[in-house]
Short mmCIF file of C-alpha atoms in Angstrom, two decimals:
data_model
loop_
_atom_site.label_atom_id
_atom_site.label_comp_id
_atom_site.label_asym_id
_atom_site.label_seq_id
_atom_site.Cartn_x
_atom_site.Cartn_y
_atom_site.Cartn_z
CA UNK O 20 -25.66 -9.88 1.26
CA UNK O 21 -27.01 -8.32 4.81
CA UNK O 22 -24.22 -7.89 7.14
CA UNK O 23 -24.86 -8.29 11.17
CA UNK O 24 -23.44 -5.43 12.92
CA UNK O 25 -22.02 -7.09 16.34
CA UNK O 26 -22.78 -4.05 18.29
CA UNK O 27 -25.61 -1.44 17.85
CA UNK O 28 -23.91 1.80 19.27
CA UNK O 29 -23.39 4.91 17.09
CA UNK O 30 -19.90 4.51 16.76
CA UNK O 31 -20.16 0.64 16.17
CA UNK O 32 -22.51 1.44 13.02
CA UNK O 33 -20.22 4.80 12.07
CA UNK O 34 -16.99 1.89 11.93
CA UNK O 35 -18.95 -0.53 9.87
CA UNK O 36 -19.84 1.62 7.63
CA UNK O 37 -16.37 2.87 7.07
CA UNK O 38 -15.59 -0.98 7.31
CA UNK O 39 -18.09 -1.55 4.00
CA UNK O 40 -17.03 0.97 2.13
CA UNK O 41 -13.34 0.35 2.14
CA UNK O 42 -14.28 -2.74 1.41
CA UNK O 43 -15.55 -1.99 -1.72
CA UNK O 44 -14.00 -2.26 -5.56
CA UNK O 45 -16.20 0.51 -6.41
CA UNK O 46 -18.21 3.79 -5.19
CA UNK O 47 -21.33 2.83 -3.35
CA UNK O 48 -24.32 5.24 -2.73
CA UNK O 49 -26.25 5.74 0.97
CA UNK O 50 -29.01 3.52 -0.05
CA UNK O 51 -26.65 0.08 -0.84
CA UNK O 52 -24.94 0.93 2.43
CA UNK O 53 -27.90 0.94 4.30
CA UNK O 54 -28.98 -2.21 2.63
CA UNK O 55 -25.71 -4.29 3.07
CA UNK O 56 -26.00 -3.49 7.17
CA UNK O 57 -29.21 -3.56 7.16
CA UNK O 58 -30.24 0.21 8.87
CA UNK O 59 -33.09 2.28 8.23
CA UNK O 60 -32.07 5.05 5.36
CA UNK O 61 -32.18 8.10 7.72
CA UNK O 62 -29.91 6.84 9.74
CA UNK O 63 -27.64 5.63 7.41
CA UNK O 64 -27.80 9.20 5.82
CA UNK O 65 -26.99 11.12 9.03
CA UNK O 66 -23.75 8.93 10.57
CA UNK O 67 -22.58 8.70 6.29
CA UNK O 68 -22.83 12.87 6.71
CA UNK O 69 -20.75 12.70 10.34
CA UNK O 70 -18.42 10.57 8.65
CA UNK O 71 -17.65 13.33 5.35
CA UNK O 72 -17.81 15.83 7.62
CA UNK O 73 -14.81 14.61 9.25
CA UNK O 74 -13.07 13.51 5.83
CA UNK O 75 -13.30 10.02 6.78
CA UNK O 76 -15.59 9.28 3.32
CA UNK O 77 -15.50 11.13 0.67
CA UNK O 78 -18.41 11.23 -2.71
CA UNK O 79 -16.79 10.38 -5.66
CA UNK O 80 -15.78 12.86 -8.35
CA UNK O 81 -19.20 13.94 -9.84
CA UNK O 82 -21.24 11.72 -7.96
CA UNK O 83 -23.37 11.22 -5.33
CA UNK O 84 -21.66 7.70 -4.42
CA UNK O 85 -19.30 7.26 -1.40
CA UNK O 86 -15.33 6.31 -1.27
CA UNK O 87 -13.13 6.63 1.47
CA UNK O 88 -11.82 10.20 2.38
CA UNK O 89 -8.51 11.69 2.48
CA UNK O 90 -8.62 11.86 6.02
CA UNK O 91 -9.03 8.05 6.50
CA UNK O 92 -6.38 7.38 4.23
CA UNK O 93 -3.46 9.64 6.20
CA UNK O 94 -4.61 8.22 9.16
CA UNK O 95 -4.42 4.64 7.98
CA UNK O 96 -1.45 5.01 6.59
CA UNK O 97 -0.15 6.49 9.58
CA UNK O 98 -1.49 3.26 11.46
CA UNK O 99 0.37 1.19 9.77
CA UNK O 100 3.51 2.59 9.83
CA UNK O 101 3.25 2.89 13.44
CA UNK O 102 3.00 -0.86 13.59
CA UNK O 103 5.68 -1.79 11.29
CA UNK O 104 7.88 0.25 14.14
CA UNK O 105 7.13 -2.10 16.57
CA UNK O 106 10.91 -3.74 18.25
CA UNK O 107 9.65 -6.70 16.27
CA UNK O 108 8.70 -5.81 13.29
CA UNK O 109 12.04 -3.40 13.05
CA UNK O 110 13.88 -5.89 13.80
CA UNK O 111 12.98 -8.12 10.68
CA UNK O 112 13.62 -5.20 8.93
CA UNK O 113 17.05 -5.17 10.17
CA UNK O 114 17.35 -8.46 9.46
CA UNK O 115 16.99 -8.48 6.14
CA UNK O 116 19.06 -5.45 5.25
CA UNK O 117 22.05 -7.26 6.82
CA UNK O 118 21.62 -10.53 5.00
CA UNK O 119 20.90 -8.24 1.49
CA UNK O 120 24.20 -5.60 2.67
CA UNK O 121 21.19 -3.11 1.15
CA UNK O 122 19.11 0.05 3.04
CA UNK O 123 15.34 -1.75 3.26
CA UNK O 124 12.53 0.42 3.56
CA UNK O 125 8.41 -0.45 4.07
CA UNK O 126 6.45 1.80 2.01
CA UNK O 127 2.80 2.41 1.54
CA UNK O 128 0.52 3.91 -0.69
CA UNK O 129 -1.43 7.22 0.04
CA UNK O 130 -2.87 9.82 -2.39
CA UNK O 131 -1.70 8.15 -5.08
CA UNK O 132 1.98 8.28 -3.75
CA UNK O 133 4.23 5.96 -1.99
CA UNK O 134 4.70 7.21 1.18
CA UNK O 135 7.94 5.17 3.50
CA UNK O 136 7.51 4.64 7.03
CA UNK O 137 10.28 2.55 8.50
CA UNK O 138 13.58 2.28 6.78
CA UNK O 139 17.23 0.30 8.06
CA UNK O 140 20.37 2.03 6.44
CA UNK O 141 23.05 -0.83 6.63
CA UNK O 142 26.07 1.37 4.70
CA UNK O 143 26.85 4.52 4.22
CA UNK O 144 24.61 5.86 1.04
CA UNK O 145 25.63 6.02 -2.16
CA UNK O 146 22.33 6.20 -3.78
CA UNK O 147 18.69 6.97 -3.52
CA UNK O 148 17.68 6.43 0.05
CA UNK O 149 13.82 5.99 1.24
CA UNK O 150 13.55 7.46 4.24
CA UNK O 151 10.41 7.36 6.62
CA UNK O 152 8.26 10.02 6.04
CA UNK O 153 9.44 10.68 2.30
CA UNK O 154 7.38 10.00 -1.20
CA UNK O 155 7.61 9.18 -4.39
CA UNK O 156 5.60 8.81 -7.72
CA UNK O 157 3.67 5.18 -8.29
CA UNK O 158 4.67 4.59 -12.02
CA UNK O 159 8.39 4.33 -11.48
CA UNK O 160 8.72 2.81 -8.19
CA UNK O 161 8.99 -0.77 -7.35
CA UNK O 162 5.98 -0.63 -4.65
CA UNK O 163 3.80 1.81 -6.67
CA UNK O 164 4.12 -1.00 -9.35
CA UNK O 165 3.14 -3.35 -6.84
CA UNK O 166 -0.01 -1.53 -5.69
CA UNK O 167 -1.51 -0.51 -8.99
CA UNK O 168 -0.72 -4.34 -10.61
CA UNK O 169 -3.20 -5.56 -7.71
CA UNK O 170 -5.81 -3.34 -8.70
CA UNK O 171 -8.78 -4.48 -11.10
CA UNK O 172 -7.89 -4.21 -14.57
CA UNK O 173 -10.09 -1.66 -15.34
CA UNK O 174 -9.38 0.51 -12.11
CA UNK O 175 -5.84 -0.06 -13.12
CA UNK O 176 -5.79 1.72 -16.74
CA UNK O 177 -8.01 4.69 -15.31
CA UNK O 178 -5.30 4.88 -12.73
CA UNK O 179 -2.94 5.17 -15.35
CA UNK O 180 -4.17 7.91 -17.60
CA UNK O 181 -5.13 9.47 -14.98
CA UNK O 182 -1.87 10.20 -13.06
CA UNK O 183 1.12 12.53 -13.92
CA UNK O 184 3.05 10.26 -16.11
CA UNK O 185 6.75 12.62 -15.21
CA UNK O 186 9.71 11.66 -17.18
CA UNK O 187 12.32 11.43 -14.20
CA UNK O 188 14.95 9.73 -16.38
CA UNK O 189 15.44 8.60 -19.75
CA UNK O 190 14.50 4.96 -18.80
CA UNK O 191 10.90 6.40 -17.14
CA UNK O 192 7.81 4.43 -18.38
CA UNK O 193 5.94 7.82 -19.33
CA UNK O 194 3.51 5.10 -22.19
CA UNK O 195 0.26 4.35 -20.84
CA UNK O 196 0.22 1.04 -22.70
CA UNK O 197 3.59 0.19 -21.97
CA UNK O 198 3.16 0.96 -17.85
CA UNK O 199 0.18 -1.29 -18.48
CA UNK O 200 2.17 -4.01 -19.69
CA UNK O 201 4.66 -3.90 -17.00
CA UNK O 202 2.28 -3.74 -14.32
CA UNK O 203 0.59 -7.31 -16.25
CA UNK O 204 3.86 -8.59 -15.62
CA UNK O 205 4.36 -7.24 -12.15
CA UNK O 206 0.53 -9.14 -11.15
CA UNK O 207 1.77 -12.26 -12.80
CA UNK O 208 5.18 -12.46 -10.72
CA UNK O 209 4.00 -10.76 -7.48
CA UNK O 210 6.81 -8.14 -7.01
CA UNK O 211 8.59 -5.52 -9.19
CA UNK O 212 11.50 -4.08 -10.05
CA UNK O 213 12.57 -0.49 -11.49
CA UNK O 214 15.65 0.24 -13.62
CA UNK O 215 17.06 3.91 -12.81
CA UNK O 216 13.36 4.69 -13.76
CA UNK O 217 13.00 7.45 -10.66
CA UNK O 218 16.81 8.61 -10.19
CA UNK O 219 19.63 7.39 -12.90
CA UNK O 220 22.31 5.01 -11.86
CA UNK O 221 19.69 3.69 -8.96
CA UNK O 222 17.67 0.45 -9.67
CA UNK O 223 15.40 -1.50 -6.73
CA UNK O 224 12.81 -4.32 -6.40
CA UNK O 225 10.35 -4.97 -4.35
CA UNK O 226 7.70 -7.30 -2.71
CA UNK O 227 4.16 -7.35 -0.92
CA UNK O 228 3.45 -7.34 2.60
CA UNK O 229 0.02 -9.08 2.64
CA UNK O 230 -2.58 -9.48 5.52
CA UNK O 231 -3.75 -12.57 6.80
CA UNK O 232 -6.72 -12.10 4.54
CA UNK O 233 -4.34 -11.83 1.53
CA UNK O 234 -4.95 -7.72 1.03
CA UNK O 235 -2.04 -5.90 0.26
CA UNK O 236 -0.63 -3.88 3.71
CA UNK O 237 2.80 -2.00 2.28
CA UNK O 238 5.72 -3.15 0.26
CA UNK O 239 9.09 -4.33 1.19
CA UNK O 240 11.75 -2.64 -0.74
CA UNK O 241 15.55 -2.49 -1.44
CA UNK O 242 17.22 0.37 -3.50
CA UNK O 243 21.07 0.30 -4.60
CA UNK O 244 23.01 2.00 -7.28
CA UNK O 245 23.70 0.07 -10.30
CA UNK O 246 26.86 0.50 -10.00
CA UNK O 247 27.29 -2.15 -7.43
CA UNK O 248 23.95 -4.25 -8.37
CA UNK O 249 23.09 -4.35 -11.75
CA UNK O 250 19.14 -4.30 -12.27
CA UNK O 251 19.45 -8.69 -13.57
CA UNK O 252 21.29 -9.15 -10.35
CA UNK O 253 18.60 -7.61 -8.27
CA UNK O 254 16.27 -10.96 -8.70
CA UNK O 255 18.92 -12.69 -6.14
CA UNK O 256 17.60 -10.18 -3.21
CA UNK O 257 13.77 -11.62 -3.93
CA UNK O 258 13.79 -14.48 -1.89
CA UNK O 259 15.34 -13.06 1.00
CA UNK O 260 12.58 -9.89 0.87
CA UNK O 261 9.89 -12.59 0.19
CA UNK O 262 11.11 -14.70 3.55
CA UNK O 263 10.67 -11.07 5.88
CA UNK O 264 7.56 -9.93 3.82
CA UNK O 265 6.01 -13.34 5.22
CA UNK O 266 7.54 -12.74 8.72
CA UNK O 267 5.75 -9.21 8.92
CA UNK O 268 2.71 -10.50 7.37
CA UNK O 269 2.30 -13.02 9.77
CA UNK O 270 3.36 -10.79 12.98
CA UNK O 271 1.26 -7.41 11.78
CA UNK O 272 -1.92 -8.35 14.14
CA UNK O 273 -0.22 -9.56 16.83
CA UNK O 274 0.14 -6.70 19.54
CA UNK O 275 3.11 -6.38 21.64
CA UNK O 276 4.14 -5.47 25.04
CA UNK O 277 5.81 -2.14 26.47
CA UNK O 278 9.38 -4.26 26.37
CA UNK O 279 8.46 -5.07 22.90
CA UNK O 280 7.59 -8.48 23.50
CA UNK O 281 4.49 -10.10 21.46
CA UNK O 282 1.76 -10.50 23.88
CA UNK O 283 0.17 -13.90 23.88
#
């Protein structure tokens, strides 16, 4: 299906076509972009070449068929954790890590990493702590889990032999069948949890933060040693994480003032 482009500048037809392909399941070549919004080949060529140049899209490996570049996602990850630092937004955050007694922290996934970029530290730690700015592998993390159980089934097993399966404890899922069947059970239940899979004696769980259109934004977490929360107990601090996940998805568009006030 055409698309209308609602403006006809240069930069207008540069964003849609970085709109398209990010909107895509799979790699697309110049020729089905052009198609889908409906401008002449040449031109579609030369602002598709602007746009690589600058890393924004990127060819697939060994093809001639476009994905989004590196540079595109850095930046949008680094959108988005700019707007989950909003007064507002923090202050869910804060919310729930008082009514849990638990650090929170809102991660995203870049690079095939989970990347944190707001955290609330409620006690002093005693265990792994997420804090913004910091990674951490996608197979034994609750919002890696999260991310690559949303992802077609297909897309999902290539993701999984493909990445560094590392051994970080003696509970990591290292089995490319077994990760499968966990993340099959993570899609089905619509969060995660991990037991001392990334650091020993530190369980967590955690839930989506989805966009109005239902795409998956970041992940809500909570990490605690198991010493204090064993990894059954952690299904108790669902609900509350699913209540501010809905919160932040519903307040993620809305802009707010210099006071930190939404704007209406």
């Amino acid at each position: 299906m055409t698309k209308r482009i609602e403006k006809d500048g240069p930069l207008d037809r540069a964003f849609a076509i970085v709109r398209h392909v990010a909107e895509q399941r799979k790699a697309v070549s110049v020729a089905e972009i052009a198609k889908a919004l409906a401008l002449p080949l040449p031109t579609a060529h030369r602002l598709i070449g602007n746009l690589e140049d600058r890393g924004l899209l990127q060819k697939a490996l060994g093809t001639k068929r476009y994905v989004v570049g590196n540079q595109l996602v850095t930046l949008s990850a680094a959108v988005i954790g700019a707007a989950f630092r909003t007064a507002r937004r923090h202050a869910v955050l804060r919310a729930v890590a008082g009514e849990i007694g638990e650090q929170c922290e809102i991660g995203v996934v870049r690079d095939n990493v989970v990347a944190y970029v707001d955290s609330v530290r409620v006690s002093e730690p005693q265990g792994l702590q997420f804090n913004p700015g910091e990674a951490a592998p996608l197979h034994c993390t609750s919002t890696g889990k999260i991310y690559m159980s949303r992802l077609p089934e297909r897309i999902r097993a290539k993701l999984c032999r493909a990445l560094p399966l590392t051994k970080f404890t003696e509970t990591t899922i290292v089995d490319v069948h077994g990760l499968m069947k966990v993340l099959e059970d993570t899609r089905q239940k619509g969060w995660a949890k991990t037991n001392e899979e990334y650091v020993k004696g530190v369980v967590g769980c955690a839930v989506p933060i989805l966009s109005p259109d239902r795409e998956l934004i970041a992940c809500l977490g909570v990490s605690v040693p198991v010493a204090r929360v064993s990894f059954t107990e952690l299904d108790r601090f669902i609900p509350p994480l699913q209540k501010a996940a809905a919160l932040l998805s519903e307040t993620i568009l809305q802009v707010e003032d210099d006071d930190g006030d939404d704007a209406r």
